[in-house]
XYZ file of C-alpha atoms in Angstrom:
487
model
C 21.143 34.895 -2.065
C 19.399 36.772 0.726
C 20.150 36.693 4.438
C 17.297 34.195 4.825
C 18.620 31.699 2.284
C 21.226 28.991 2.584
C 22.583 26.716 -0.129
C 23.226 22.975 0.095
C 24.834 21.327 -2.939
C 23.481 24.123 -5.120
C 19.960 23.931 -3.661
C 18.616 27.202 -2.251
C 16.593 26.793 0.957
C 14.631 29.500 2.749
C 15.455 29.481 6.459
C 12.277 31.247 7.594
C 9.008 29.772 8.788
C 6.126 29.222 6.368
C 2.949 30.661 7.890
C -0.272 31.528 6.095
C 1.360 31.244 2.674
C 4.192 33.646 3.520
C 7.752 33.452 4.765
C 8.084 34.758 8.314
C 11.404 35.427 10.044
C 12.118 35.253 13.763
C 14.359 37.649 15.657
C 16.431 34.710 16.953
C 18.000 31.818 15.045
C 19.550 28.427 15.724
C 22.488 26.840 13.924
C 21.983 23.854 11.642
C 25.058 21.607 11.405
C 25.755 18.662 9.108
C 26.579 15.434 10.942
C 28.789 14.330 8.055
C 31.647 16.675 8.851
C 30.360 19.130 11.461
C 30.093 21.957 8.936
C 27.630 24.776 9.605
C 24.842 24.734 7.036
C 23.197 27.970 8.152
C 21.115 29.875 10.672
C 17.453 28.882 10.918
C 14.594 31.030 12.200
C 13.939 30.041 15.819
C 10.257 30.039 16.589
C 8.593 30.984 19.855
C 5.035 31.127 21.158
C 4.477 34.094 18.814
C 5.113 32.057 15.655
C 3.191 29.122 17.100
C 0.120 31.271 17.653
C 0.396 32.765 14.171
C 0.671 29.342 12.560
C -2.332 27.945 14.424
C -4.334 31.069 13.559
C -3.447 30.628 9.888
C -4.448 26.962 10.006
C -7.725 27.841 11.728
C -8.553 30.513 9.165
C -7.821 28.171 6.250
C -9.669 25.186 7.697
C -13.282 25.928 6.601
C -12.289 26.345 2.973
C -10.046 23.295 2.826
C -12.532 21.114 4.733
C -15.251 22.088 2.252
C -13.039 21.337 -0.740
C -14.415 18.292 -2.591
C -12.510 15.071 -2.078
C -11.503 14.861 -5.723
C -9.934 18.309 -5.604
C -8.047 17.578 -2.395
C -6.759 14.380 -3.995
C -5.690 16.285 -7.107
C -3.632 18.720 -5.039
C -1.970 15.893 -3.132
C -1.018 14.225 -6.410
C 0.386 17.565 -7.587
C 2.534 17.716 -4.432
C 3.776 14.196 -5.225
C 4.633 15.385 -8.742
C 6.644 18.226 -7.204
C 8.505 15.848 -4.917
C 9.405 13.605 -7.850
C 10.526 16.595 -9.896
C 12.887 17.676 -7.111
C 13.801 14.197 -5.878
C 17.552 14.596 -6.381
C 17.574 17.959 -4.603
C 15.584 16.600 -1.680
C 17.877 13.573 -1.438
C 21.124 15.524 -1.259
C 19.717 18.110 1.136
C 18.377 15.451 3.503
C 21.620 13.469 3.406
C 23.609 16.585 4.197
C 21.237 17.551 6.998
C 20.797 14.192 8.756
C 23.647 11.970 7.533
C 21.568 9.082 6.156
C 22.758 7.362 2.982
C 22.313 9.303 -0.241
C 21.694 6.089 -2.169
C 18.835 5.237 0.207
C 17.315 8.686 -0.152
C 17.479 8.459 -3.937
C 16.153 4.941 -4.335
C 13.804 4.482 -1.423
C 13.106 7.344 0.944
C 12.219 10.185 -1.428
C 10.149 7.984 -3.746
C 8.306 6.932 -0.580
C 7.657 10.619 0.205
C 5.846 10.985 -3.102
C 4.041 7.700 -2.511
C 2.768 8.961 0.854
C 0.855 11.719 -0.916
C -0.388 9.517 -3.746
C -1.518 6.720 -1.439
C -3.616 8.903 0.845
C -5.022 10.871 -2.092
C -6.235 7.619 -3.622
C -7.395 6.151 -0.304
C -9.468 9.270 0.295
C -11.442 8.646 -2.884
C -12.368 5.111 -1.835
C -12.948 5.857 1.850
C -16.435 4.701 2.732
C -18.439 2.465 5.022
C -21.369 0.555 3.627
C -24.694 1.839 4.931
C -26.456 -0.590 7.254
C -29.949 -1.055 8.608
C -31.264 -0.858 12.167
C -34.970 -1.732 12.417
C -35.676 -0.077 9.099
C -33.484 2.961 9.835
C -30.436 3.714 7.671
C -27.021 4.235 9.293
C -24.510 6.264 7.279
C -20.913 6.606 8.509
C -18.873 9.640 7.427
C -15.422 11.059 8.152
C -15.614 14.781 8.940
C -12.393 16.845 8.975
C -11.417 17.517 12.595
C -9.586 20.828 12.274
C -6.067 22.278 12.667
C -3.528 19.538 13.365
C -0.085 19.888 14.944
C 2.463 17.392 13.625
C 5.800 17.061 15.421
C 8.328 14.898 13.613
C 11.764 13.347 14.256
C 15.190 13.702 12.700
C 16.010 10.126 11.630
C 13.876 10.200 8.440
C 12.681 13.815 8.446
C 10.732 14.237 5.221
C 9.389 10.706 4.927
C 8.069 10.666 8.497
C 6.710 14.209 8.178
C 4.759 13.394 5.031
C 3.552 10.147 6.605
C 1.545 12.510 8.832
C 1.048 15.519 6.560
C -0.433 13.529 3.670
C -3.310 11.859 5.556
C -4.029 15.007 7.568
C -4.405 17.060 4.388
C -6.325 14.308 2.631
C -8.750 14.192 5.558
C -9.484 17.899 5.069
C -7.484 19.148 8.044
C -5.057 22.024 8.027
C -1.554 21.474 9.377
C 1.147 23.053 11.496
C 4.315 21.021 10.988
C 7.169 21.329 13.512
C 10.216 19.468 12.172
C 13.065 18.390 14.436
C 15.526 21.211 15.070
C 18.471 19.031 14.024
C 16.974 18.468 10.531
C 14.756 21.381 9.422
C 15.732 21.827 5.784
C 13.525 19.495 3.739
C 10.411 20.645 5.617
C 11.105 24.121 4.270
C 11.427 22.719 0.756
C 8.155 20.839 1.236
C 6.415 24.126 1.951
C 7.658 25.473 -1.393
C 6.575 22.331 -3.230
C 3.105 22.394 -1.666
C 2.613 26.054 -2.565
C 3.708 25.419 -6.155
C 1.227 22.522 -6.316
C -1.642 24.863 -5.501
C -2.229 24.078 -1.830
C -4.117 27.132 -0.483
C -2.356 29.488 1.902
C -2.595 28.433 5.531
C -3.432 24.805 4.815
C 0.187 23.785 5.484
C 2.328 25.814 7.866
C 5.909 25.030 8.906
C 7.425 26.397 12.099
C 10.997 25.702 13.179
C 12.650 25.772 16.574
C 13.237 23.973 19.828
C 10.442 21.943 21.321
C 11.117 23.486 24.711
C 10.453 26.955 23.282
C 7.659 26.422 20.775
C 6.276 22.963 21.489
C 4.026 23.740 24.458
C 2.522 26.733 22.682
C 1.486 24.407 19.863
C 0.301 21.410 21.855
C -1.630 23.404 24.463
C -3.390 25.683 21.966
C -7.191 25.462 22.311
C -7.738 25.714 18.551
C -5.688 22.588 17.803
C -7.893 19.554 17.175
C -5.294 16.816 16.614
C -1.661 16.247 17.659
C 0.574 13.595 16.123
C 4.076 13.057 17.483
C 6.943 10.698 16.728
C 9.822 10.710 19.176
C 10.843 9.862 22.721
C 8.727 8.703 25.652
C 9.700 11.647 27.930
C 8.715 14.182 25.262
C 5.456 12.317 24.624
C 4.596 12.566 28.309
C 5.132 16.335 28.225
C 2.980 16.643 25.107
C 0.255 14.549 26.721
C 0.222 16.799 29.762
C 0.151 19.901 27.569
C -2.731 18.589 25.441
C -4.768 17.286 28.360
C -6.266 20.664 29.247
C -8.110 20.713 25.924
C -8.613 16.928 25.656
C -6.879 17.107 22.282
C -6.648 13.637 20.714
C -3.093 12.325 20.373
C -1.310 9.873 18.114
C 2.085 8.889 19.551
C 4.810 6.727 17.975
C 7.579 6.390 20.546
C 10.203 3.956 19.401
C 11.107 0.655 20.921
C 13.536 -2.030 21.963
C 12.496 -4.673 19.499
C 13.715 -8.281 19.471
C 15.028 -10.519 16.701
C 14.257 -14.112 17.637
C 16.422 -16.704 15.884
C 15.421 -20.340 16.303
C 17.692 -23.286 15.567
C 15.484 -24.299 12.638
C 15.959 -20.930 10.901
C 17.916 -20.343 7.723
C 21.002 -18.947 9.472
C 22.227 -17.032 6.427
C 18.856 -15.305 6.227
C 18.891 -14.657 9.973
C 22.336 -13.106 9.761
C 21.271 -10.898 6.856
C 18.294 -9.705 8.917
C 20.574 -9.086 11.893
C 23.142 -7.024 10.002
C 20.327 -4.976 8.483
C 19.657 -3.577 11.957
C 22.650 -1.246 11.478
C 20.658 0.620 8.817
C 20.778 4.421 9.195
C 23.538 4.018 11.796
C 21.041 2.274 14.058
C 18.754 5.298 14.114
C 15.574 3.395 13.224
C 12.710 3.112 15.701
C 11.752 -0.329 14.355
C 15.245 -1.789 14.606
C 15.502 -5.218 16.215
C 18.315 -4.276 18.565
C 17.996 -7.316 20.861
C 19.112 -10.596 19.314
C 17.570 -13.600 21.052
C 19.261 -16.691 19.598
C 18.625 -20.342 20.430
C 21.618 -21.565 22.382
C 22.453 -24.476 20.091
C 23.138 -22.169 17.129
C 24.309 -19.045 18.957
C 28.015 -19.641 18.373
C 27.581 -20.257 14.654
C 25.167 -17.326 14.306
C 27.659 -15.024 16.030
C 30.536 -16.208 13.852
C 28.584 -15.550 10.662
C 27.288 -12.227 11.962
C 30.788 -10.964 12.759
C 31.974 -12.062 9.325
C 29.082 -10.300 7.582
C 29.315 -7.123 9.679
C 32.999 -6.834 8.803
C 32.047 -6.203 5.169
C 30.062 -3.061 6.037
C 31.633 0.195 4.885
C 31.346 3.130 7.269
C 31.998 6.620 6.002
C 30.635 9.566 4.055
C 26.936 8.845 3.314
C 27.229 10.647 -0.024
C 29.507 7.859 -1.284
C 27.589 5.079 -3.061
C 29.821 2.466 -1.420
C 28.972 3.526 2.139
C 26.724 1.294 4.250
C 26.769 3.180 7.569
C 26.954 6.948 7.946
C 27.355 9.227 10.958
C 25.104 9.635 13.946
C 23.001 12.748 13.959
C 24.533 14.992 16.632
C 27.372 15.121 19.186
C 24.779 14.902 21.963
C 23.377 11.701 20.475
C 26.879 10.275 20.049
C 27.590 10.972 23.723
C 24.349 9.227 24.643
C 25.205 6.157 22.557
C 28.697 5.873 23.968
C 27.393 6.363 27.495
C 25.104 3.353 27.101
C 27.953 1.209 25.767
C 30.557 2.203 28.331
C 28.166 1.631 31.219
C 27.308 -1.780 29.798
C 30.987 -2.715 29.448
C 31.671 -1.554 32.996
C 28.821 -3.779 34.182
C 30.382 -6.852 32.585
C 29.157 -6.861 28.975
C 31.582 -7.992 26.265
C 31.974 -6.214 22.917
C 32.130 -8.867 20.219
C 32.641 -6.047 17.717
C 32.835 -2.285 18.134
C 32.165 -0.685 21.482
C 33.868 2.621 20.745
C 33.686 5.944 18.937
C 35.390 6.620 15.647
C 36.472 9.950 14.188
C 33.859 12.687 13.929
C 30.263 11.692 14.611
C 30.726 8.046 13.691
C 30.237 5.138 16.077
C 31.628 1.684 15.375
C 28.937 -0.951 14.724
C 28.690 -2.757 18.043
C 27.460 -6.112 19.292
C 27.427 -6.757 23.043
C 27.037 -10.117 24.738
C 27.025 -11.213 28.396
C 24.223 -8.777 29.155
C 21.583 -9.282 31.838
C 17.909 -9.090 30.960
C 17.320 -6.341 33.537
C 20.346 -4.279 32.455
C 20.028 -0.785 31.029
C 21.497 -1.800 27.670
C 18.771 -4.431 27.211
C 15.886 -2.369 28.551
C 16.454 1.134 27.145
C 16.459 2.435 23.574
C 19.972 3.454 22.497
C 19.125 4.693 18.975
C 22.541 4.008 17.550
C 24.492 1.119 15.945
C 24.461 -0.928 19.154
C 22.978 -4.442 19.345
C 22.885 -7.037 22.107
C 22.846 -10.823 21.947
C 21.261 -13.186 24.466
C 20.500 -16.889 24.209
C 17.484 -19.027 25.042
C 16.807 -22.752 25.208
C 13.026 -23.016 24.880
C 10.282 -21.329 22.919
C 8.707 -20.258 26.174
C 11.904 -18.532 27.293
C 12.282 -16.805 23.911
C 8.810 -15.275 24.151
C 9.350 -14.259 27.765
C 12.608 -12.460 26.965
C 11.130 -10.848 23.853
C 8.220 -9.356 25.801
C 10.237 -8.369 28.868
C 10.662 -4.627 28.223
C 8.313 -1.665 28.558
C 8.186 -1.313 24.764
C 6.184 -3.103 22.081
C 6.753 -1.530 18.670
C 7.966 -4.410 16.518
C 9.481 -7.894 16.532
C 11.295 -9.989 13.952
C 11.232 -13.781 13.893
C 13.526 -16.191 12.017
C 12.293 -19.777 11.900
C 11.834 -22.569 9.401
C 8.689 -23.861 11.095
C 5.419 -22.148 10.062
C 3.560 -23.621 13.026
C 6.152 -22.205 15.420
C 5.905 -18.856 13.666
C 2.148 -18.840 14.218
C 2.481 -19.782 17.882
C 5.192 -17.270 18.678
C 3.820 -14.292 16.758
C 0.474 -14.726 18.499
C 2.205 -14.215 21.847
C 4.555 -11.362 20.984
C 3.624 -7.888 22.231
C 4.266 -5.726 19.173
C 2.459 -3.519 16.691
C 4.272 -5.152 13.760
C 5.804 -8.635 13.535
C 8.018 -9.703 10.628
C 8.589 -13.389 9.946
C 11.754 -14.206 7.967
C 11.833 -10.626 6.671
C 12.313 -7.091 7.955
C 11.024 -3.583 7.226
C 8.355 -4.583 4.725
C 5.882 -1.722 5.120
C 2.610 -1.100 3.309
C 0.582 2.051 3.957
C -2.583 -0.062 3.951
C -1.409 -1.750 7.140
C -1.805 -0.339 10.648
C 1.413 0.986 12.164
C 2.047 1.822 15.799
C 3.170 0.357 19.063
C 1.965 -1.199 22.277
C 2.900 -0.244 25.837
C 5.409 2.637 25.877
C 5.918 2.369 22.134
C 2.899 4.533 21.492
C -0.778 5.277 21.303
C -2.906 4.763 18.195
C -2.253 3.481 14.689
C -1.345 5.123 11.382
C -1.963 3.869 7.861
C -4.946 3.321 5.578
C -8.302 3.992 7.169
C -6.675 4.105 10.624
C -5.100 7.451 9.684
C -8.443 8.892 8.612
C -10.032 7.578 11.799
C -7.541 9.690 13.743
C -7.585 12.881 11.682
C -11.382 12.945 11.371
C -14.418 13.138 13.591
C -16.287 9.988 12.619
C -19.999 10.579 12.370
C -22.917 8.150 12.158
C -26.132 9.575 10.706
C -29.297 7.559 11.379
C -32.281 8.289 9.131
C -35.835 7.129 9.762
C -37.852 5.645 6.899
C -40.759 7.976 7.660
C -41.380 11.623 8.335
C -40.641 13.085 4.930
C -42.958 15.740 3.586
C -44.102 15.619 0.005
C -41.998 18.106 -1.975
C -43.448 17.056 -5.304
């Protein structure tokens, strides 16, 4: 192995940036640590404005050729990338688990297959992307999607490769070139993606990967005048900084910013189903933007719901995410663990009661927690914790349930448990959320729009909505007259 290579479970990973089809090292590095046991995985090239400028320049240089590439050829390359992901699925799964602490069984069975699906879906959608021509007083209107240009994609650490390719795939399908900046806590699978894309025949400069801290490289990317699109998934404060940085060039933004989503449980619900949905919110150690972290339960069934929830949660196994029996792994970083515990301890000091959990465990593990006796205007109810911490409040009327559900600054998702289809229709129509699940959770189709309202984001991803963002949409109007005879 070279000084720029580290090994995870036998998988060799290049620690340098990928710019213009070549590996590029930085003079400085940052340390990548596994949340499973705190072990050092390696030193990663730490990008600055220099690498940012080089990556954007490479993307700009490659853009004309990729944009002019026929749709069918772009789709073929994306399918080839999907083939590469599937070929290396086990390697990607173990590397991602080691790097971010999510369950290995989930990476094998769901997450990494979804990575491949991201590429296949947008490759296929590209080939059917069209708008039927329409007439205006005898003139023909033709709508087209023109590639916009170099795109900067900044992605989070909770599902690194899946969420990266959720952006990379449609951007490439649209004919854009990409600069991907993965989260500094989880950089490894983005480096492997660069290798897979190159092996699949993606031309040099079409996909670039730069690593580092957002505070050191982020502004150089988001303020660059040659960047035509910016897509970001992460926190509200970071999104505000990106928005300010991009404003000088009026660069269009797509922002997915998390939430504080409710789970509404009505007395007419199947309580076993409701409890199953509730316990599922501990998935990925609570590090899921869509998680319904606020339980709103009708008062008449709250005691029974809580009893069943506690019983079900007690069966969860917390431990090493590489073990097939594990249900909850570690939290990503000591800083995040401190943040989670800070939220909980402040809530307890303010009068909340921990029905279960409420404390740290060994290492970077936090006990699954459910807090009751919380006020609607309290920090623990209003702010995103991003850990295995849930709250429970009660309501007595449908009107009160909707009011409580909508009473935060977020609006990403909502989950509803009820046995009454008419109630479901009434309530979902009034919920402020980009996605509402009724008697289910986390059913996601790439054809559907995804995004949030209020502080949960700007814009939508998925299907044609993704192409609408990554393209300049053009309408060409042609008159029925004026043609010269070329016979």
